[in-house]
Tab-separated table of N, CA, C and O in Angstrom:
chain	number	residue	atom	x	y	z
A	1	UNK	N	4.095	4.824	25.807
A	1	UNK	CA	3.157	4.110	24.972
A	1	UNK	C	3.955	3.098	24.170
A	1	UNK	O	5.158	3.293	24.002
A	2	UNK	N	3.274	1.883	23.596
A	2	UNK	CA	4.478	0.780	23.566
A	2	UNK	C	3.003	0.975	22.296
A	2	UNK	O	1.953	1.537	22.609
A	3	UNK	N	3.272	0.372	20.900
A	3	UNK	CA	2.705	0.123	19.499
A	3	UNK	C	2.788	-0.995	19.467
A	3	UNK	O	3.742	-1.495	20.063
A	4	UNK	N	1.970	-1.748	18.863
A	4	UNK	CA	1.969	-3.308	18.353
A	4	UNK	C	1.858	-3.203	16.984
A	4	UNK	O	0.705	-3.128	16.558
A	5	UNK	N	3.044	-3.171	15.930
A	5	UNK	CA	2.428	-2.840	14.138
A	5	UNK	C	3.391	-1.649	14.062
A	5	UNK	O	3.732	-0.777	14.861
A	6	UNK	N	3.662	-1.915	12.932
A	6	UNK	CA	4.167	-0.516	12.176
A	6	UNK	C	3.668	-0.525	11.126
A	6	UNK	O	4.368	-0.318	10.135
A	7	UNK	N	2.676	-0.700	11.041
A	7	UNK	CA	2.059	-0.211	9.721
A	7	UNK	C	1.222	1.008	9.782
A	7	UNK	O	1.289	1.265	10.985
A	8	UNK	N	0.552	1.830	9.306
A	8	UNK	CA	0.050	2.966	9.030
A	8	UNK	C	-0.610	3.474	10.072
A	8	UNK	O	-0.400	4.606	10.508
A	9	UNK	N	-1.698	2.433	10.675
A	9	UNK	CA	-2.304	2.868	11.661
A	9	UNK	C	-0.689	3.135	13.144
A	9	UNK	O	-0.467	4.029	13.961
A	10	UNK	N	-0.308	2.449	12.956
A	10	UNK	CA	0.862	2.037	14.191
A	10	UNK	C	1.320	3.068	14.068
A	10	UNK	O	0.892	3.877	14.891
A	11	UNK	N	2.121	3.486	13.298
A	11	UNK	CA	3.026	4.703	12.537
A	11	UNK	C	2.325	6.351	12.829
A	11	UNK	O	2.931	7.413	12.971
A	12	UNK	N	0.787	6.071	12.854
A	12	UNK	CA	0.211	7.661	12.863
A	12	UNK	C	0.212	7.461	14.164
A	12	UNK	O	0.487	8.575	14.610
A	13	UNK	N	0.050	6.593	15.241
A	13	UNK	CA	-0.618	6.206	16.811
A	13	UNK	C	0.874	6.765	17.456
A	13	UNK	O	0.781	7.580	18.374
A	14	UNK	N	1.922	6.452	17.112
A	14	UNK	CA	3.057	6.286	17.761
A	14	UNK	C	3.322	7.738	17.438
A	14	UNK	O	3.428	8.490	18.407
A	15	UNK	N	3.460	8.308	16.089
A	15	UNK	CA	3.585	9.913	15.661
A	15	UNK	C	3.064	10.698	16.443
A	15	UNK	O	3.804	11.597	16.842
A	16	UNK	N	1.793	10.679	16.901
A	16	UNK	CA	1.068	11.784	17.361
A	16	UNK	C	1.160	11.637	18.993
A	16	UNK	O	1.047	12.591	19.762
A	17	UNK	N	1.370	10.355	19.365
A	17	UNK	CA	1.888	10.293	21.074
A	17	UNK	C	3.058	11.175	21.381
A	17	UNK	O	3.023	12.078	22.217
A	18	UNK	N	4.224	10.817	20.560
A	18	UNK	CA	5.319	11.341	20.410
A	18	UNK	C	5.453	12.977	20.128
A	18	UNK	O	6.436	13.663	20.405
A	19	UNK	N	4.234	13.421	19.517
A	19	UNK	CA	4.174	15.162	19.060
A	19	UNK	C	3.725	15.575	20.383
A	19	UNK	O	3.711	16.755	20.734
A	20	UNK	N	3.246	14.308	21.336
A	20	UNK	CA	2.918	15.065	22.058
A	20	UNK	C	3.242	14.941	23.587
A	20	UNK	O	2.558	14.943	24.611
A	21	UNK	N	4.727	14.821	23.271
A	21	UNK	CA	5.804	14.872	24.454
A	21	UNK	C	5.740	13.061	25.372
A	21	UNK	O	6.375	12.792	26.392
A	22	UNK	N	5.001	12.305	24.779
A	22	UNK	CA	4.854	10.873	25.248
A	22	UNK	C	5.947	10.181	24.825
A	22	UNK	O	6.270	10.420	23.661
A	23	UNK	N	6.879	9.081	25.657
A	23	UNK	CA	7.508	8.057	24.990
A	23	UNK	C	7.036	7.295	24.161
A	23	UNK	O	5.840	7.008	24.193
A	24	UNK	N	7.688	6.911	23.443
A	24	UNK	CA	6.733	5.565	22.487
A	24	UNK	C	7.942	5.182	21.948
A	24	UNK	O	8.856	5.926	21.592
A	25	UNK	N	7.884	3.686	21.898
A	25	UNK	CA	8.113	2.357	21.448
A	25	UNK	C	7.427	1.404	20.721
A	25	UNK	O	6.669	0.743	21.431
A	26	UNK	N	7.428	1.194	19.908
A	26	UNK	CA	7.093	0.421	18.244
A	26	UNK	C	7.789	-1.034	18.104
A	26	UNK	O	8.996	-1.267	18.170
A	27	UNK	N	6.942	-1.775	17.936
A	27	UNK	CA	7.490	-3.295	17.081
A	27	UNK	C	6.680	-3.830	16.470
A	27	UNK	O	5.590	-3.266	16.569
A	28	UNK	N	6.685	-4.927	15.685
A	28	UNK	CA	6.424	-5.732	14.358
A	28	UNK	C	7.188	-7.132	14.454
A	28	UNK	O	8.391	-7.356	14.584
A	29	UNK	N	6.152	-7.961	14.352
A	29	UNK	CA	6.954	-9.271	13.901
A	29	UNK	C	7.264	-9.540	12.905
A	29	UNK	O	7.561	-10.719	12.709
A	30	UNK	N	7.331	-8.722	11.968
A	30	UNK	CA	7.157	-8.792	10.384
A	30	UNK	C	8.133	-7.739	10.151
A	30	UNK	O	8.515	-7.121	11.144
A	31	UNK	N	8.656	-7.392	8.879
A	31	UNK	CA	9.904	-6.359	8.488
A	31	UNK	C	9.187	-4.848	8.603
A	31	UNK	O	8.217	-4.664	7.868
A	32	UNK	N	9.481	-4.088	9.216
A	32	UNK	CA	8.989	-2.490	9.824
A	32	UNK	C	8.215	-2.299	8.347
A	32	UNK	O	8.342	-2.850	7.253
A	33	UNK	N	7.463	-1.379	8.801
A	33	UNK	CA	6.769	-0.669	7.779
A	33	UNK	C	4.826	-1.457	7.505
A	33	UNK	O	3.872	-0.817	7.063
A	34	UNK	N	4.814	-2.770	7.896
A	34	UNK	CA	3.547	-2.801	7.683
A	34	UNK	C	3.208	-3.922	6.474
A	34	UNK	O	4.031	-4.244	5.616
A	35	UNK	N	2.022	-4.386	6.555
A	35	UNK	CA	0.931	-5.203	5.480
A	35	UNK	C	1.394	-3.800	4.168
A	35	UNK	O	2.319	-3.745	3.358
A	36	UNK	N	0.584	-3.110	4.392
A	36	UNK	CA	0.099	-2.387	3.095
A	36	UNK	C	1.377	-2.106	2.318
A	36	UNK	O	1.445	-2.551	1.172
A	37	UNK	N	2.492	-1.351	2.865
A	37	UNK	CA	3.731	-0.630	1.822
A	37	UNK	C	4.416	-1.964	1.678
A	37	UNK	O	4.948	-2.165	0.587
A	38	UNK	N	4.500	-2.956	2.635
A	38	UNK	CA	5.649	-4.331	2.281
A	38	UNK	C	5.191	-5.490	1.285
A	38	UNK	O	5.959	-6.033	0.491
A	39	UNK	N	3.765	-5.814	1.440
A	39	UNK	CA	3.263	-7.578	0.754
A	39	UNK	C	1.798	-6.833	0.405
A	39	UNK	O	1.446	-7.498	-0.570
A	40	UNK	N	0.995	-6.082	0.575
A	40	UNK	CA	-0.475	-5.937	0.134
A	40	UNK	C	-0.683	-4.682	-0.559
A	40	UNK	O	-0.552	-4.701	-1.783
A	41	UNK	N	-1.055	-3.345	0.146
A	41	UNK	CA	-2.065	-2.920	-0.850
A	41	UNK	C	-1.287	-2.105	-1.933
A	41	UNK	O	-1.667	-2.188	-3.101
A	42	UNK	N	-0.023	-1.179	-1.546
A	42	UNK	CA	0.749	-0.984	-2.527
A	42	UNK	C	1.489	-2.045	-3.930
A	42	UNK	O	1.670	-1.589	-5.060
A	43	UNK	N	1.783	-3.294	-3.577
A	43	UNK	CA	2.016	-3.847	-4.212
A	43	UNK	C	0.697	-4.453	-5.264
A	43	UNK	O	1.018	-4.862	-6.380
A	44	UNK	N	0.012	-4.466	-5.068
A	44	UNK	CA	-1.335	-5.172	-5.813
A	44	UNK	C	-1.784	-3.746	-6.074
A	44	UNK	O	-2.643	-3.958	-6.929
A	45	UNK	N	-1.770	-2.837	-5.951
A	45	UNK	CA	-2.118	-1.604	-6.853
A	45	UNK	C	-1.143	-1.598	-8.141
A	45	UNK	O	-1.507	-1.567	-9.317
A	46	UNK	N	0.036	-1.631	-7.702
A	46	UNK	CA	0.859	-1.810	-9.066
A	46	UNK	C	0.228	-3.142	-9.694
A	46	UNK	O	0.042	-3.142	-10.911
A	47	UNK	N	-0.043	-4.037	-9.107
A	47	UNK	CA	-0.123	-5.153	-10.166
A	47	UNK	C	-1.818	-4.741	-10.959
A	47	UNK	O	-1.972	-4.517	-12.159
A	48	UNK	N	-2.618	-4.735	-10.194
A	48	UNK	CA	-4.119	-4.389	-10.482
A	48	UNK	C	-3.645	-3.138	-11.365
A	48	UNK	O	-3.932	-3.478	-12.512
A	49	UNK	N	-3.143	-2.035	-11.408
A	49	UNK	CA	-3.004	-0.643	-12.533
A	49	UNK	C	-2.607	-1.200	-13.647
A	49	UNK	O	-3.332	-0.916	-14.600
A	50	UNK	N	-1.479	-2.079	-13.947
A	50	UNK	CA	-0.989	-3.149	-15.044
A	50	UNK	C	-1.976	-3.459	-15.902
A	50	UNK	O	-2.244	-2.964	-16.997
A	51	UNK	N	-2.657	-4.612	-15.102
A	51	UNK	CA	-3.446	-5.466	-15.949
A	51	UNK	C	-4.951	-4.527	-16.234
A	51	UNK	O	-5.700	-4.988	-17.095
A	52	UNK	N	-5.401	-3.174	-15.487
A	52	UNK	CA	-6.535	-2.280	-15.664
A	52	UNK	C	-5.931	-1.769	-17.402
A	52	UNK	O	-6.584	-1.986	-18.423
A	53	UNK	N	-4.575	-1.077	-17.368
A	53	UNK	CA	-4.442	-0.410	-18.667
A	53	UNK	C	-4.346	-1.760	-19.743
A	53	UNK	O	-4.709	-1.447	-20.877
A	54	UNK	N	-4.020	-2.872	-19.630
A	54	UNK	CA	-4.019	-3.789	-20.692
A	54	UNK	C	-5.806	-4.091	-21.385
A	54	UNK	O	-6.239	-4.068	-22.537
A	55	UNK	N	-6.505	-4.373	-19.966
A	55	UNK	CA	-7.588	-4.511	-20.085
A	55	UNK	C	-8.360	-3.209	-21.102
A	55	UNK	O	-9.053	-3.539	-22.064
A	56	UNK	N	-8.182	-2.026	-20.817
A	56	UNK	CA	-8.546	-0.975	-21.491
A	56	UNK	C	-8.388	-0.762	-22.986
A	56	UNK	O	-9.253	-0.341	-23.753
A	57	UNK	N	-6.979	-1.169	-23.315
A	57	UNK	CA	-6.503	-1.273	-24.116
A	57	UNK	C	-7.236	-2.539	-24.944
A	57	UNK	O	-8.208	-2.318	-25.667
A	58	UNK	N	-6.924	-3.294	-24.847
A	58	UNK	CA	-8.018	-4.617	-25.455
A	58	UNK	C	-9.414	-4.162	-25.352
A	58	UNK	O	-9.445	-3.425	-26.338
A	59	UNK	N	-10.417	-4.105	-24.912
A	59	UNK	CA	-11.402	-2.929	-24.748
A	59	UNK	C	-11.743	-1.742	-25.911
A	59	UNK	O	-12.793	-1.397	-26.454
A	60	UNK	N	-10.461	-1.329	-26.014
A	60	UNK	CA	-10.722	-0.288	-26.937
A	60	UNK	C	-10.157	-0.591	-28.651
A	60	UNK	O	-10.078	0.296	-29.500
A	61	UNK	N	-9.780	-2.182	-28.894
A	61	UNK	CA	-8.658	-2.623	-29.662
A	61	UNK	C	-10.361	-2.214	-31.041
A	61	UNK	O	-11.502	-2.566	-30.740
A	62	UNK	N	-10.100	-1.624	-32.102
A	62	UNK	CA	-10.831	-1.907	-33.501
A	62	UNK	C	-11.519	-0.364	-33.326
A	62	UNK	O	-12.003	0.054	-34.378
A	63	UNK	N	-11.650	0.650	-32.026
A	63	UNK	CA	-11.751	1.889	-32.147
A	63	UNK	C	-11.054	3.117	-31.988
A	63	UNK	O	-11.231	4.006	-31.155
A	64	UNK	N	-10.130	3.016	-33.037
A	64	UNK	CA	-9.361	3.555	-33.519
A	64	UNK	C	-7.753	3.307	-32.279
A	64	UNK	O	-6.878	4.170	-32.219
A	65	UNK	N	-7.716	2.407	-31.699
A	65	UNK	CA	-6.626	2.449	-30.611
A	65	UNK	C	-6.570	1.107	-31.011
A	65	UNK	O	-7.633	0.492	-31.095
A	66	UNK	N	-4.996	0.276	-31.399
A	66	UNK	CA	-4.826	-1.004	-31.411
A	66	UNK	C	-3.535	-0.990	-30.679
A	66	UNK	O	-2.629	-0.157	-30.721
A	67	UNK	N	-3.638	-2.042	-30.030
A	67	UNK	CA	-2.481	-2.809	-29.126
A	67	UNK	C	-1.249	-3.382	-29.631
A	67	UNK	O	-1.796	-4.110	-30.460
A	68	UNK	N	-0.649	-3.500	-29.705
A	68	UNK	CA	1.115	-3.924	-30.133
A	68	UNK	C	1.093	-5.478	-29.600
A	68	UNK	O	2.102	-6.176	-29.692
């Protein structure tokens, strides 16, 4: 079995061929690992969690919680 992607979906497709006595071979035109853990959804969760607790914080600024 030959993968196109290493990203998550690629990574579980290629895992479970492999558990199950299949060759498999994996590539990426992009640096291993995928969209989500390299440039998207991990990274913009950190950024989006950031600006959620600032937002909260301002939100809650004059009941009884003030911001620095």
């Amino acid at each position: 079995v030959f993968v196109i992607g290493s990203g998550m979906s690629g990574m579980t497709v290629a895992n479970k061929c492999a558990s199950k006595g299949l060759k498999v071979g994996i590539t990426d035109e992009l640096p291993y690992g995928g969209t989500c853990a390299l440039r998207g959804c991990d990274p913009k969760k950190v950024i989006i969690g950031a600006t959620e607790v600032r937002d909260f914080a301002q939100r809650l600024k004059g009941n009884g919680i003030d911001t620095v």
